[in-house]
Amino acid sequence: MRAVQITEFGGPEVVAVRDVPEPRPGAGQVLIDVARCGVNFADTLLRENAYLASATLPVIPGIEVVGRTADGRRLAAMIPNGGYAEKAVIAEDAAFPVPDGVDDVAAVALLAQGLTAWWLVDHTTRVRPGDSVVVHAAAGGVGSLAVQLAKLRGAGRVIATASTPEKREFALSLGADAAVDPATEDLTGALCAANGGEPVDVVLEMTGGRVTDQSIAALAPFGRLAFYGMAGRIEPERVSPRELQRRSITVSGFWLMNALTRAETLVKAYTEMSAQVTAGELRVVHGGDHPMSEVRRAHDDLSGRRTIGKLVLDPHR
């Protein structure tokens, strides 16, 4: 079968389409014909061996797939790797049945990115009706869903940040009440100004560096910041226990891999979001449907932050 295989770490040039053996399902597993596989920022980190979990070469990247089994069932699932391929093996007890009203791109988007956004809003920060919520990188896969989920949970004001005017307009079209340029020198002041001059209750943050530091400074007493990535690759400096205590604020981390043992909760989340997509309450943005032969371009666009919404690969093109 055709698959993308990495045999050395590096830039987009190291991802290449090759002929590899078809995987064989073991006990409790099933083989699917992959209709779409998700492309995530984490894949670019794996390619460089800079992800939270180290990789062993050779490796086929891709942790999200949707496709059909030999008996015709349509399933979506997260897998350790192997998604950038025409066939993939998934664990049956970790697979989500996909309703007819959810297309392949949405089915994939609701996996790593959808489940992350859902967990951040519902569990990590526990957004309550009336809360003011800052969503950084609001035009991305997680951010675009988090903006909408926060509004569906009754957030009083959702403040999006995005790097270009077009992305900020896009975030507003998803329901954000205000949009801010994260490059603003006084980001703390800009976030508070977007909240009517008041500190904010919740921040969903995946940039790192000064963005994290200034977001913490923007938190109200009992505010919560959830840190779920570091796209800027610069460690924040402001996480001081005394500062946390002084304002009774919470700074927490989240990595979806730790939630995979909570199967019942994830099934609930996926089922709930699928129903919202079908009902038109939750919009999944198609950010690029690339042939697998264009995987390098997909990685380059993602690393260069030129994308909006969910990127996928079609392994059969």
Short mmCIF file of C-alpha atoms in Angstrom, two decimals:
data_model
loop_
_atom_site.label_atom_id
_atom_site.label_comp_id
_atom_site.label_asym_id
_atom_site.label_seq_id
_atom_site.Cartn_x
_atom_site.Cartn_y
_atom_site.Cartn_z
CA MET A 1 0.00 0.00 0.00
CA ARG A 2 0.99 3.67 -0.32
CA ALA A 3 1.90 5.57 2.82
CA VAL A 4 3.95 8.53 3.99
CA GLN A 5 7.03 7.27 5.78
CA ILE A 6 9.71 9.20 7.67
CA THR A 7 13.13 7.56 7.71
CA GLU A 8 15.10 10.53 9.08
CA PHE A 9 14.19 13.57 11.17
CA GLY A 10 14.09 17.03 9.62
CA GLY A 11 11.98 19.49 7.68
CA PRO A 12 9.15 18.84 5.19
CA GLU A 13 11.66 17.30 2.79
CA VAL A 14 11.90 14.14 4.93
CA VAL A 15 8.25 13.14 4.44
CA ALA A 16 7.89 10.94 1.37
CA VAL A 17 5.26 8.66 -0.13
CA ARG A 18 6.49 5.07 -0.33
CA ASP A 19 5.18 1.56 -0.87
CA VAL A 20 5.06 -0.25 2.47
CA PRO A 21 3.55 -3.51 3.73
CA GLU A 22 -0.14 -3.41 4.65
CA PRO A 23 -0.66 -3.53 8.43
CA ARG A 24 -2.21 -6.63 9.97
CA PRO A 25 -4.84 -6.30 12.71
CA GLY A 26 -4.25 -8.13 15.98
CA ALA A 27 -6.65 -9.12 18.72
CA GLY A 28 -9.30 -6.46 19.28
CA GLN A 29 -8.23 -4.54 16.19
CA VAL A 30 -9.77 -3.98 12.78
CA LEU A 31 -8.34 -2.86 9.44
CA ILE A 32 -9.95 0.14 7.75
CA ASP A 33 -9.65 1.61 4.29
CA VAL A 34 -8.68 5.20 5.16
CA ALA A 35 -10.87 7.87 3.56
CA ARG A 36 -9.11 10.80 5.22
CA CYS A 37 -6.32 11.22 7.76
CA GLY A 38 -5.79 14.34 9.82
CA VAL A 39 -2.76 16.61 9.65
CA ASN A 40 -1.80 18.21 12.96
CA PHE A 41 0.89 20.56 14.23
CA ALA A 42 2.06 17.66 16.40
CA ASP A 43 2.95 15.80 13.18
CA THR A 44 5.45 18.52 12.28
CA LEU A 45 7.01 18.18 15.74
CA LEU A 46 7.20 14.39 15.37
CA ARG A 47 8.92 14.90 12.01
CA GLU A 48 11.62 16.88 13.84
CA ASN A 49 11.64 14.55 16.87
CA ALA A 50 10.53 17.53 18.98
CA TYR A 51 7.19 16.17 20.22
CA LEU A 52 6.35 15.32 23.84
CA ALA A 53 6.80 11.62 23.03
CA SER A 54 9.95 10.67 21.12
CA ALA A 55 9.61 8.73 17.86
CA THR A 56 11.37 5.63 16.59
CA LEU A 57 12.24 5.51 12.89
CA PRO A 58 11.00 4.56 10.41
CA VAL A 59 7.55 5.87 11.24
CA ILE A 60 4.31 6.58 9.38
CA PRO A 61 2.88 9.76 10.94
CA GLY A 62 -0.79 10.49 11.50
CA ILE A 63 -2.90 9.92 14.61
CA GLU A 64 -6.41 10.52 13.21
CA VAL A 65 -8.25 8.44 10.63
CA VAL A 66 -11.74 7.86 9.31
CA GLY A 67 -12.69 5.07 6.95
CA ARG A 68 -14.63 1.87 6.45
CA THR A 69 -14.09 -1.68 7.60
CA ALA A 70 -14.40 -4.64 5.25
CA ASP A 71 -17.99 -5.14 6.48
CA GLY A 72 -18.91 -1.53 5.67
CA ARG A 73 -18.84 0.16 9.08
CA ARG A 74 -17.73 3.81 9.02
CA LEU A 75 -15.41 4.48 11.95
CA ALA A 76 -13.16 7.28 13.17
CA ALA A 77 -10.31 6.68 15.58
CA MET A 78 -7.13 8.00 17.09
CA ILE A 79 -4.08 5.78 16.70
CA PRO A 80 -0.46 6.02 17.95
CA ASN A 81 0.77 6.53 14.36
CA GLY A 82 0.18 5.13 10.87
CA GLY A 83 -2.61 7.43 9.71
CA TYR A 84 -0.93 8.78 6.57
CA ALA A 85 -1.68 5.58 4.67
CA GLU A 86 -4.24 3.85 2.47
CA LYS A 87 -4.95 1.31 5.23
CA ALA A 88 -4.72 1.59 9.00
CA VAL A 89 -5.29 -0.66 12.01
CA ILE A 90 -7.50 0.71 14.78
CA ALA A 91 -8.60 -0.63 18.15
CA GLU A 92 -12.31 -1.48 17.98
CA ASP A 93 -12.97 -0.40 21.57
CA ALA A 94 -11.46 3.05 20.84
CA ALA A 95 -13.31 3.67 17.57
CA PHE A 96 -16.20 6.10 17.16
CA PRO A 97 -19.10 5.28 14.81
CA VAL A 98 -19.57 8.24 12.45
CA PRO A 99 -23.13 9.42 11.71
CA ASP A 100 -24.19 10.03 8.09
CA GLY A 101 -24.56 13.76 8.76
CA VAL A 102 -20.83 14.13 9.54
CA ASP A 103 -18.53 14.24 6.51
CA ASP A 104 -15.03 12.76 6.47
CA VAL A 105 -13.24 16.04 7.25
CA ALA A 106 -15.52 16.74 10.20
CA ALA A 107 -15.20 13.15 11.42
CA VAL A 108 -11.41 13.60 11.58
CA ALA A 109 -11.57 17.15 12.99
CA LEU A 110 -13.63 15.98 15.95
CA LEU A 111 -10.83 13.60 17.01
CA ALA A 112 -7.58 15.16 18.30
CA GLN A 113 -8.71 18.75 17.83
CA GLY A 114 -12.37 18.38 18.69
CA LEU A 115 -11.74 16.23 21.74
CA THR A 116 -9.01 18.63 22.90
CA ALA A 117 -11.29 21.66 22.54
CA TRP A 118 -14.13 19.84 24.32
CA TRP A 119 -11.92 18.71 27.20
CA LEU A 120 -10.37 22.16 27.63
CA VAL A 121 -13.77 23.85 27.79
CA ASP A 122 -15.69 21.24 29.78
CA HIS A 123 -13.07 19.72 32.09
CA THR A 124 -9.80 21.65 32.35
CA THR A 125 -11.22 25.16 32.67
CA ARG A 126 -14.87 24.24 33.33
CA VAL A 127 -16.32 27.19 31.44
CA ARG A 128 -19.43 28.44 33.20
CA PRO A 129 -22.29 30.62 31.89
CA GLY A 130 -21.17 34.23 31.88
CA ASP A 131 -17.42 33.51 31.88
CA SER A 132 -15.15 35.58 29.66
CA VAL A 133 -13.00 33.22 27.59
CA VAL A 134 -9.84 34.00 25.59
CA VAL A 135 -9.08 31.54 22.78
CA HIS A 136 -5.60 31.93 21.31
CA ALA A 137 -4.96 30.71 17.75
CA ALA A 138 -8.71 30.91 17.25
CA ALA A 139 -8.53 30.26 13.51
CA GLY A 140 -6.83 26.89 13.97
CA GLY A 141 -8.37 23.46 14.32
CA VAL A 142 -8.66 23.45 18.12
CA GLY A 143 -9.28 27.18 18.42
CA SER A 144 -12.08 27.36 15.85
CA LEU A 145 -13.97 24.61 17.68
CA ALA A 146 -13.18 26.01 21.15
CA VAL A 147 -14.67 29.40 20.24
CA GLN A 148 -17.94 27.71 19.33
CA LEU A 149 -17.99 25.27 22.24
CA ALA A 150 -17.40 28.10 24.72
CA LYS A 151 -20.38 29.98 23.25
CA LEU A 152 -22.50 26.82 23.39
CA ARG A 153 -21.57 26.51 27.09
CA GLY A 154 -22.91 30.02 27.72
CA ALA A 155 -19.68 32.03 27.85
CA GLY A 156 -20.55 35.67 28.33
CA ARG A 157 -17.78 36.95 26.09
CA VAL A 158 -15.36 35.05 23.84
CA ILE A 159 -12.19 36.90 22.85
CA ALA A 160 -10.25 35.38 19.98
CA THR A 161 -6.66 36.03 19.00
CA ALA A 162 -5.24 35.37 15.54
CA SER A 163 -2.21 36.55 13.62
CA THR A 164 -3.80 38.20 10.58
CA PRO A 165 -6.84 40.43 9.94
CA GLU A 166 -8.37 37.67 7.79
CA LYS A 167 -8.03 35.12 10.58
CA ARG A 168 -9.48 37.54 13.11
CA GLU A 169 -12.48 38.19 10.86
CA PHE A 170 -12.88 34.44 10.51
CA ALA A 171 -12.91 34.01 14.31
CA LEU A 172 -15.62 36.66 14.56
CA SER A 173 -17.66 34.76 11.97
CA LEU A 174 -17.55 31.71 14.26
CA GLY A 175 -19.16 33.68 17.08
CA ALA A 176 -16.27 35.36 18.89
CA ASP A 177 -17.30 38.69 20.41
CA ALA A 178 -13.91 40.35 19.87
CA ALA A 179 -10.65 39.58 18.10
CA VAL A 180 -7.15 40.70 19.10
CA ASP A 181 -3.76 40.58 17.41
CA PRO A 182 -1.51 38.44 19.68
CA ALA A 183 1.51 40.45 18.50
CA THR A 184 0.15 43.55 20.27
CA GLU A 185 2.91 44.80 22.58
CA ASP A 186 0.58 45.18 25.57
CA LEU A 187 -1.37 41.98 25.03
CA THR A 188 -2.57 41.99 28.65
CA GLY A 189 -4.12 45.41 28.17
CA ALA A 190 -5.63 44.43 24.81
CA LEU A 191 -7.30 41.32 26.26
CA CYS A 192 -8.74 43.25 29.18
CA ALA A 193 -9.89 46.06 26.87
CA ALA A 194 -11.69 43.48 24.71
CA ASN A 195 -13.46 42.36 27.89
CA GLY A 196 -14.83 45.80 28.68
CA GLY A 197 -11.77 46.82 30.69
CA GLU A 198 -12.02 43.85 33.06
CA PRO A 199 -9.66 40.88 33.60
CA VAL A 200 -10.72 37.61 31.98
CA ASP A 201 -11.92 34.36 33.54
CA VAL A 202 -10.49 31.72 31.20
CA VAL A 203 -7.62 31.49 28.71
CA LEU A 204 -6.98 28.59 26.31
CA GLU A 205 -3.33 28.93 25.32
CA MET A 206 -1.01 27.03 22.97
CA THR A 207 1.63 29.57 21.93
CA GLY A 208 4.07 29.96 24.81
CA GLY A 209 6.52 32.73 25.64
CA ARG A 210 5.19 36.27 26.08
CA VAL A 211 1.68 35.23 25.00
CA THR A 212 1.42 32.89 27.97
CA ASP A 213 3.00 35.40 30.34
CA GLN A 214 0.74 38.29 29.33
CA SER A 215 -2.33 36.04 29.33
CA ILE A 216 -1.65 35.00 32.92
CA ALA A 217 -1.36 38.68 33.81
CA ALA A 218 -4.82 39.25 32.26
CA LEU A 219 -6.55 36.69 34.49
CA ALA A 220 -9.10 37.79 37.07
CA PRO A 221 -9.06 36.34 40.60
CA PHE A 222 -10.04 32.65 40.35
CA GLY A 223 -9.18 32.76 36.65
CA ARG A 224 -8.02 29.62 34.83
CA LEU A 225 -5.44 29.25 32.06
CA ALA A 226 -5.11 25.92 30.26
CA PHE A 227 -1.79 25.38 28.48
CA TYR A 228 -2.06 22.73 25.76
CA GLY A 229 0.80 23.45 23.38
CA MET A 230 3.79 25.66 22.66
CA ALA A 231 3.74 26.49 18.96
CA GLY A 232 6.16 29.37 19.51
CA ARG A 233 8.64 26.97 21.18
CA ILE A 234 9.59 29.57 23.82
CA GLU A 235 9.03 28.72 27.47
CA PRO A 236 6.90 31.19 29.44
CA GLU A 237 8.55 32.89 32.42
CA ARG A 238 5.71 34.17 34.58
CA VAL A 239 4.39 31.02 36.25
CA SER A 240 5.20 31.97 39.85
CA PRO A 241 3.52 30.10 42.74
CA ARG A 242 3.31 33.33 44.75
CA GLU A 243 1.60 35.08 41.85
CA LEU A 244 -0.85 32.21 41.48
CA GLN A 245 -1.66 32.40 45.16
CA ARG A 246 -1.99 36.17 45.23
CA ARG A 247 -4.88 36.11 42.74
CA SER A 248 -6.10 32.54 43.41
CA ILE A 249 -5.56 31.69 39.75
CA THR A 250 -5.02 28.27 38.20
CA VAL A 251 -2.54 27.43 35.44
CA SER A 252 -2.91 23.87 34.19
CA GLY A 253 -1.62 21.71 31.37
CA PHE A 254 -3.47 19.34 29.08
CA TRP A 255 -2.34 16.63 26.65
CA LEU A 256 -5.05 14.56 25.00
CA MET A 257 -2.96 11.37 25.25
CA ASN A 258 -3.67 11.34 28.99
CA ALA A 259 -7.42 11.37 28.33
CA LEU A 260 -7.41 8.32 26.07
CA THR A 261 -7.90 6.04 29.08
CA ARG A 262 -11.22 7.81 29.77
CA ALA A 263 -13.06 6.03 26.96
CA GLU A 264 -16.59 6.70 28.23
CA THR A 265 -15.93 10.44 28.51
CA LEU A 266 -14.43 10.61 25.03
CA VAL A 267 -17.35 8.67 23.52
CA LYS A 268 -19.71 11.14 25.18
CA ALA A 269 -17.71 14.07 23.80
CA TYR A 270 -17.50 12.69 20.24
CA THR A 271 -21.18 11.76 20.19
CA GLU A 272 -22.20 15.17 21.53
CA MET A 273 -20.10 17.09 18.99
CA SER A 274 -21.26 14.86 16.12
CA ALA A 275 -24.86 15.68 17.02
CA GLN A 276 -24.01 19.39 17.13
CA VAL A 277 -22.40 19.18 13.68
CA THR A 278 -25.42 17.35 12.28
CA ALA A 279 -27.76 19.94 13.81
CA GLY A 280 -25.74 22.83 12.39
CA GLU A 281 -24.76 24.10 15.85
CA LEU A 282 -21.04 23.34 15.47
CA ARG A 283 -19.17 24.25 12.31
CA VAL A 284 -16.08 22.32 11.27
CA VAL A 285 -13.95 24.40 8.92
CA HIS A 286 -12.31 22.57 6.03
CA GLY A 287 -8.79 23.95 6.00
CA GLY A 288 -7.39 21.98 3.08
CA ASP A 289 -8.06 18.56 1.56
CA HIS A 290 -4.69 17.56 0.13
CA PRO A 291 -3.73 14.52 -1.91
CA MET A 292 -1.24 12.44 0.03
CA SER A 293 1.25 13.24 -2.71
CA GLU A 294 1.16 16.89 -1.47
CA VAL A 295 2.01 16.04 2.15
CA ARG A 296 5.11 18.25 2.13
CA ARG A 297 3.03 21.25 1.10
CA ALA A 298 0.52 20.51 3.87
CA HIS A 299 3.30 20.39 6.48
CA ASP A 300 4.90 23.56 5.13
CA ASP A 301 1.57 25.45 5.21
CA LEU A 302 0.87 24.27 8.75
CA SER A 303 4.33 25.17 10.05
CA GLY A 304 4.07 28.57 8.36
CA ARG A 305 0.69 29.24 10.01
CA ARG A 306 -0.96 29.80 6.64
CA THR A 307 -3.89 27.55 7.42
CA ILE A 308 -7.40 27.95 8.82
CA GLY A 309 -9.42 25.07 10.21
CA LYS A 310 -8.75 21.37 9.68
CA LEU A 311 -6.19 19.99 7.23
CA VAL A 312 -6.59 16.45 5.94
CA LEU A 313 -4.89 14.11 3.49
CA ASP A 314 -6.65 11.85 0.99
CA PRO A 315 -4.46 8.72 0.90
CA HIS A 316 -5.97 7.53 -2.36
CA ARG A 317 -4.79 10.58 -4.33
#
